[in-house]
Amino acid sequence: MEFTIRVAGPEDKQYAVPICQLIAESAKARGTGIAERKPEYVSTKIDNGNAVIALQGEELAGFCYIEVWSHDKYVANSGLIGAPKFRKHGLARAIKKRIFQLSRDKFPSAKVFGITTSLAVMRVNSDLGYRPVTFSELTQD
């Protein structure tokens, strides 16, 4: 399956509502405490150049964004979501690779981390070189 995975731009704000719906549906299906996101919040991430979007044609396939703390010292790759019909095609891994590269490009000195309740995402993170740490090793913001 072919995807376009790129830094989201202003033209992608049209996907803010569907992104939030995907996140809410995933949280409900998994019974996890995934935080609800509002379309305005997603749009801000897009406006700031702090998001990656995955498309198949014009259809939303996935999304992830950057959260920044402590004057750019810490960066979290957050809000990773893939549309259910596009899962099991390496999409999450490709999105995570692209958001990590964006994080490094924009915040080269930051410590990059992810917080997840998903075993699948933990596997992807581990494969990409992330290592588990305690909360005390992260920002206190």
PDB file of C-alpha atoms in Angstrom:
ATOM      1  CA  MET A   1       0.000   0.000   0.000  1.00  0.00           C
ATOM      2  CA  GLU A   2       1.378   3.407  -0.965  1.00  0.00           C
ATOM      3  CA  PHE A   3       1.110   6.412   1.346  1.00  0.00           C
ATOM      4  CA  THR A   4       2.193  10.011   1.137  1.00  0.00           C
ATOM      5  CA  ILE A   5       3.732  10.913   4.501  1.00  0.00           C
ATOM      6  CA  ARG A   6       4.785  14.532   4.878  1.00  0.00           C
ATOM      7  CA  VAL A   7       4.866  17.540   7.137  1.00  0.00           C
ATOM      8  CA  ALA A   8       1.292  18.795   7.348  1.00  0.00           C
ATOM      9  CA  GLY A   9       0.589  22.221   5.875  1.00  0.00           C
ATOM     10  CA  PRO A  10      -2.310  24.683   5.994  1.00  0.00           C
ATOM     11  CA  GLU A  11      -4.142  22.761   3.274  1.00  0.00           C
ATOM     12  CA  ASP A  12      -4.342  19.811   5.670  1.00  0.00           C
ATOM     13  CA  LYS A  13      -6.405  21.621   8.305  1.00  0.00           C
ATOM     14  CA  GLN A  14      -9.433  20.164   6.516  1.00  0.00           C
ATOM     15  CA  TYR A  15      -8.471  16.870   8.179  1.00  0.00           C
ATOM     16  CA  ALA A  16      -8.528  18.247  11.749  1.00  0.00           C
ATOM     17  CA  VAL A  17     -12.032  16.980  12.529  1.00  0.00           C
ATOM     18  CA  PRO A  18     -11.440  13.508  11.018  1.00  0.00           C
ATOM     19  CA  ILE A  19      -8.124  13.257  12.926  1.00  0.00           C
ATOM     20  CA  CYS A  20      -9.907  14.009  16.206  1.00  0.00           C
ATOM     21  CA  GLN A  21     -12.621  11.487  15.342  1.00  0.00           C
ATOM     22  CA  LEU A  22      -9.990   8.798  14.665  1.00  0.00           C
ATOM     23  CA  ILE A  23      -8.339   9.492  18.008  1.00  0.00           C
ATOM     24  CA  ALA A  24     -11.669   9.331  19.869  1.00  0.00           C
ATOM     25  CA  GLU A  25     -12.738   6.122  18.083  1.00  0.00           C
ATOM     26  CA  SER A  26      -9.395   4.472  18.818  1.00  0.00           C
ATOM     27  CA  ALA A  27      -9.587   5.382  22.513  1.00  0.00           C
ATOM     28  CA  LYS A  28     -13.113   3.997  22.739  1.00  0.00           C
ATOM     29  CA  ALA A  29     -12.249   0.769  20.892  1.00  0.00           C
ATOM     30  CA  ARG A  30      -9.164   0.128  23.014  1.00  0.00           C
ATOM     31  CA  GLY A  31     -10.643   1.276  26.310  1.00  0.00           C
ATOM     32  CA  THR A  32      -7.547   3.378  26.969  1.00  0.00           C
ATOM     33  CA  GLY A  33      -7.080   6.828  28.397  1.00  0.00           C
ATOM     34  CA  ILE A  34      -6.069   8.454  25.117  1.00  0.00           C
ATOM     35  CA  ALA A  35      -6.567  12.177  25.587  1.00  0.00           C
ATOM     36  CA  GLU A  36      -9.258  13.777  23.490  1.00  0.00           C
ATOM     37  CA  ARG A  37      -7.973  16.362  21.030  1.00  0.00           C
ATOM     38  CA  LYS A  38      -9.969  19.276  19.681  1.00  0.00           C
ATOM     39  CA  PRO A  39      -9.806  20.279  15.995  1.00  0.00           C
ATOM     40  CA  GLU A  40      -8.455  23.701  16.992  1.00  0.00           C
ATOM     41  CA  TYR A  41      -5.558  22.050  18.805  1.00  0.00           C
ATOM     42  CA  VAL A  42      -4.725  19.848  15.807  1.00  0.00           C
ATOM     43  CA  SER A  43      -4.972  22.883  13.512  1.00  0.00           C
ATOM     44  CA  THR A  44      -2.492  24.773  15.701  1.00  0.00           C
ATOM     45  CA  LYS A  45       0.005  21.910  15.411  1.00  0.00           C
ATOM     46  CA  ILE A  46      -0.427  22.012  11.636  1.00  0.00           C
ATOM     47  CA  ASP A  47      -0.050  25.819  11.535  1.00  0.00           C
ATOM     48  CA  ASN A  48       3.171  25.591  13.575  1.00  0.00           C
ATOM     49  CA  GLY A  49       4.684  22.980  11.251  1.00  0.00           C
ATOM     50  CA  ASN A  50       4.681  20.494  14.130  1.00  0.00           C
ATOM     51  CA  ALA A  51       2.674  17.684  12.549  1.00  0.00           C
ATOM     52  CA  VAL A  52       3.004  14.867  10.050  1.00  0.00           C
ATOM     53  CA  ILE A  53       0.099  13.592   8.001  1.00  0.00           C
ATOM     54  CA  ALA A  54      -0.252  10.372   6.051  1.00  0.00           C
ATOM     55  CA  LEU A  55      -2.583  10.197   3.083  1.00  0.00           C
ATOM     56  CA  GLN A  56      -3.584   7.591   0.579  1.00  0.00           C
ATOM     57  CA  GLY A  57      -4.617   9.759  -2.293  1.00  0.00           C
ATOM     58  CA  GLU A  58      -6.810  12.352  -0.633  1.00  0.00           C
ATOM     59  CA  GLU A  59      -7.941  10.025   2.161  1.00  0.00           C
ATOM     60  CA  LEU A  60      -6.593  10.492   5.686  1.00  0.00           C
ATOM     61  CA  ALA A  61      -4.505   7.481   6.656  1.00  0.00           C
ATOM     62  CA  GLY A  62      -2.685   8.724   9.774  1.00  0.00           C
ATOM     63  CA  PHE A  63      -1.291  11.589  11.807  1.00  0.00           C
ATOM     64  CA  CYS A  64       1.208  12.487  14.527  1.00  0.00           C
ATOM     65  CA  TYR A  65       2.360  15.751  16.080  1.00  0.00           C
ATOM     66  CA  ILE A  66       5.148  17.278  18.147  1.00  0.00           C
ATOM     67  CA  GLU A  67       4.720  18.628  21.667  1.00  0.00           C
ATOM     68  CA  VAL A  68       7.531  20.842  22.997  1.00  0.00           C
ATOM     69  CA  TRP A  69       8.508  21.592  26.626  1.00  0.00           C
ATOM     70  CA  SER A  70      11.099  23.438  28.669  1.00  0.00           C
ATOM     71  CA  HIS A  71      12.223  25.939  26.045  1.00  0.00           C
ATOM     72  CA  ASP A  72      12.728  23.297  23.322  1.00  0.00           C
ATOM     73  CA  LYS A  73      14.741  20.950  25.568  1.00  0.00           C
ATOM     74  CA  TYR A  74      12.141  18.150  25.397  1.00  0.00           C
ATOM     75  CA  VAL A  75      10.060  17.014  22.434  1.00  0.00           C
ATOM     76  CA  ALA A  76       7.360  14.366  22.503  1.00  0.00           C
ATOM     77  CA  ASN A  77       6.077  12.681  19.386  1.00  0.00           C
ATOM     78  CA  SER A  78       2.431  12.443  20.321  1.00  0.00           C
ATOM     79  CA  GLY A  79      -1.046  11.747  19.013  1.00  0.00           C
ATOM     80  CA  LEU A  80      -0.005   8.942  16.659  1.00  0.00           C
ATOM     81  CA  ILE A  81      -3.087   7.595  14.940  1.00  0.00           C
ATOM     82  CA  GLY A  82      -3.717   5.409  11.930  1.00  0.00           C
ATOM     83  CA  ALA A  83      -7.051   4.753  10.280  1.00  0.00           C
ATOM     84  CA  PRO A  84      -8.067   1.145  11.026  1.00  0.00           C
ATOM     85  CA  LYS A  85      -8.315   0.169   7.366  1.00  0.00           C
ATOM     86  CA  PHE A  86      -4.680   1.190   6.811  1.00  0.00           C
ATOM     87  CA  ARG A  87      -3.187  -0.634   9.793  1.00  0.00           C
ATOM     88  CA  LYS A  88      -0.825  -3.606   9.373  1.00  0.00           C
ATOM     89  CA  HIS A  89       0.925  -1.947   6.409  1.00  0.00           C
ATOM     90  CA  GLY A  90       3.862  -0.341   8.254  1.00  0.00           C
ATOM     91  CA  LEU A  91       2.076   3.000   8.405  1.00  0.00           C
ATOM     92  CA  ALA A  92       2.691   3.713  12.117  1.00  0.00           C
ATOM     93  CA  ARG A  93       6.397   2.976  11.723  1.00  0.00           C
ATOM     94  CA  ALA A  94       6.651   5.259   8.676  1.00  0.00           C
ATOM     95  CA  ILE A  95       4.798   8.084  10.437  1.00  0.00           C
ATOM     96  CA  LYS A  96       6.991   7.711  13.544  1.00  0.00           C
ATOM     97  CA  LYS A  97      10.150   7.807  11.423  1.00  0.00           C
ATOM     98  CA  ARG A  98       8.972  10.996   9.703  1.00  0.00           C
ATOM     99  CA  ILE A  99       7.878  12.750  12.922  1.00  0.00           C
ATOM    100  CA  PHE A 100      11.185  11.815  14.557  1.00  0.00           C
ATOM    101  CA  GLN A 101      13.066  13.365  11.628  1.00  0.00           C
ATOM    102  CA  LEU A 102      10.903  16.495  11.849  1.00  0.00           C
ATOM    103  CA  SER A 103      11.626  16.648  15.598  1.00  0.00           C
ATOM    104  CA  ARG A 104      15.372  16.436  14.958  1.00  0.00           C
ATOM    105  CA  ASP A 105      15.215  19.011  12.148  1.00  0.00           C
ATOM    106  CA  LYS A 106      13.277  21.557  14.212  1.00  0.00           C
ATOM    107  CA  PHE A 107      14.733  20.819  17.654  1.00  0.00           C
ATOM    108  CA  PRO A 108      18.197  19.293  17.101  1.00  0.00           C
ATOM    109  CA  SER A 109      19.293  19.541  20.745  1.00  0.00           C
ATOM    110  CA  ALA A 110      16.079  18.276  22.329  1.00  0.00           C
ATOM    111  CA  LYS A 111      15.540  14.963  24.054  1.00  0.00           C
ATOM    112  CA  VAL A 112      12.851  13.214  22.005  1.00  0.00           C
ATOM    113  CA  PHE A 113      10.386  10.877  23.689  1.00  0.00           C
ATOM    114  CA  GLY A 114       6.972   9.307  23.341  1.00  0.00           C
ATOM    115  CA  ILE A 115       4.387   8.392  25.927  1.00  0.00           C
ATOM    116  CA  THR A 116       2.104   5.530  25.010  1.00  0.00           C
ATOM    117  CA  THR A 117      -0.292   2.966  26.427  1.00  0.00           C
ATOM    118  CA  SER A 118      -0.068   0.844  23.261  1.00  0.00           C
ATOM    119  CA  LEU A 119       2.162  -2.212  23.125  1.00  0.00           C
ATOM    120  CA  ALA A 120       2.268  -1.941  19.321  1.00  0.00           C
ATOM    121  CA  VAL A 121       3.555   1.648  19.540  1.00  0.00           C
ATOM    122  CA  MET A 122       6.077   0.600  22.188  1.00  0.00           C
ATOM    123  CA  ARG A 123       7.414  -2.003  19.750  1.00  0.00           C
ATOM    124  CA  VAL A 124       7.687   0.547  16.962  1.00  0.00           C
ATOM    125  CA  ASN A 125       9.424   2.990  19.305  1.00  0.00           C
ATOM    126  CA  SER A 126      11.875   0.315  20.415  1.00  0.00           C
ATOM    127  CA  ASP A 127      12.618  -0.684  16.812  1.00  0.00           C
ATOM    128  CA  LEU A 128      13.325   2.971  16.017  1.00  0.00           C
ATOM    129  CA  GLY A 129      15.814   3.280  18.871  1.00  0.00           C
ATOM    130  CA  TYR A 130      13.704   4.767  21.639  1.00  0.00           C
ATOM    131  CA  ARG A 131      14.527   3.359  25.065  1.00  0.00           C
ATOM    132  CA  PRO A 132      12.243   3.095  28.077  1.00  0.00           C
ATOM    133  CA  VAL A 133      12.813   5.680  30.807  1.00  0.00           C
ATOM    134  CA  THR A 134      11.112   6.643  34.040  1.00  0.00           C
ATOM    135  CA  PHE A 135       9.061   9.806  34.303  1.00  0.00           C
ATOM    136  CA  SER A 136      11.752  11.319  36.520  1.00  0.00           C
ATOM    137  CA  GLU A 137      14.091  11.371  33.493  1.00  0.00           C
ATOM    138  CA  LEU A 138      11.631  13.505  31.547  1.00  0.00           C
ATOM    139  CA  THR A 139      10.684  17.151  31.762  1.00  0.00           C
ATOM    140  CA  GLN A 140       8.813  18.270  34.857  1.00  0.00           C
ATOM    141  CA  ASP A 141       6.683  20.793  32.892  1.00  0.00           C
TER     142      ASP A 141
END
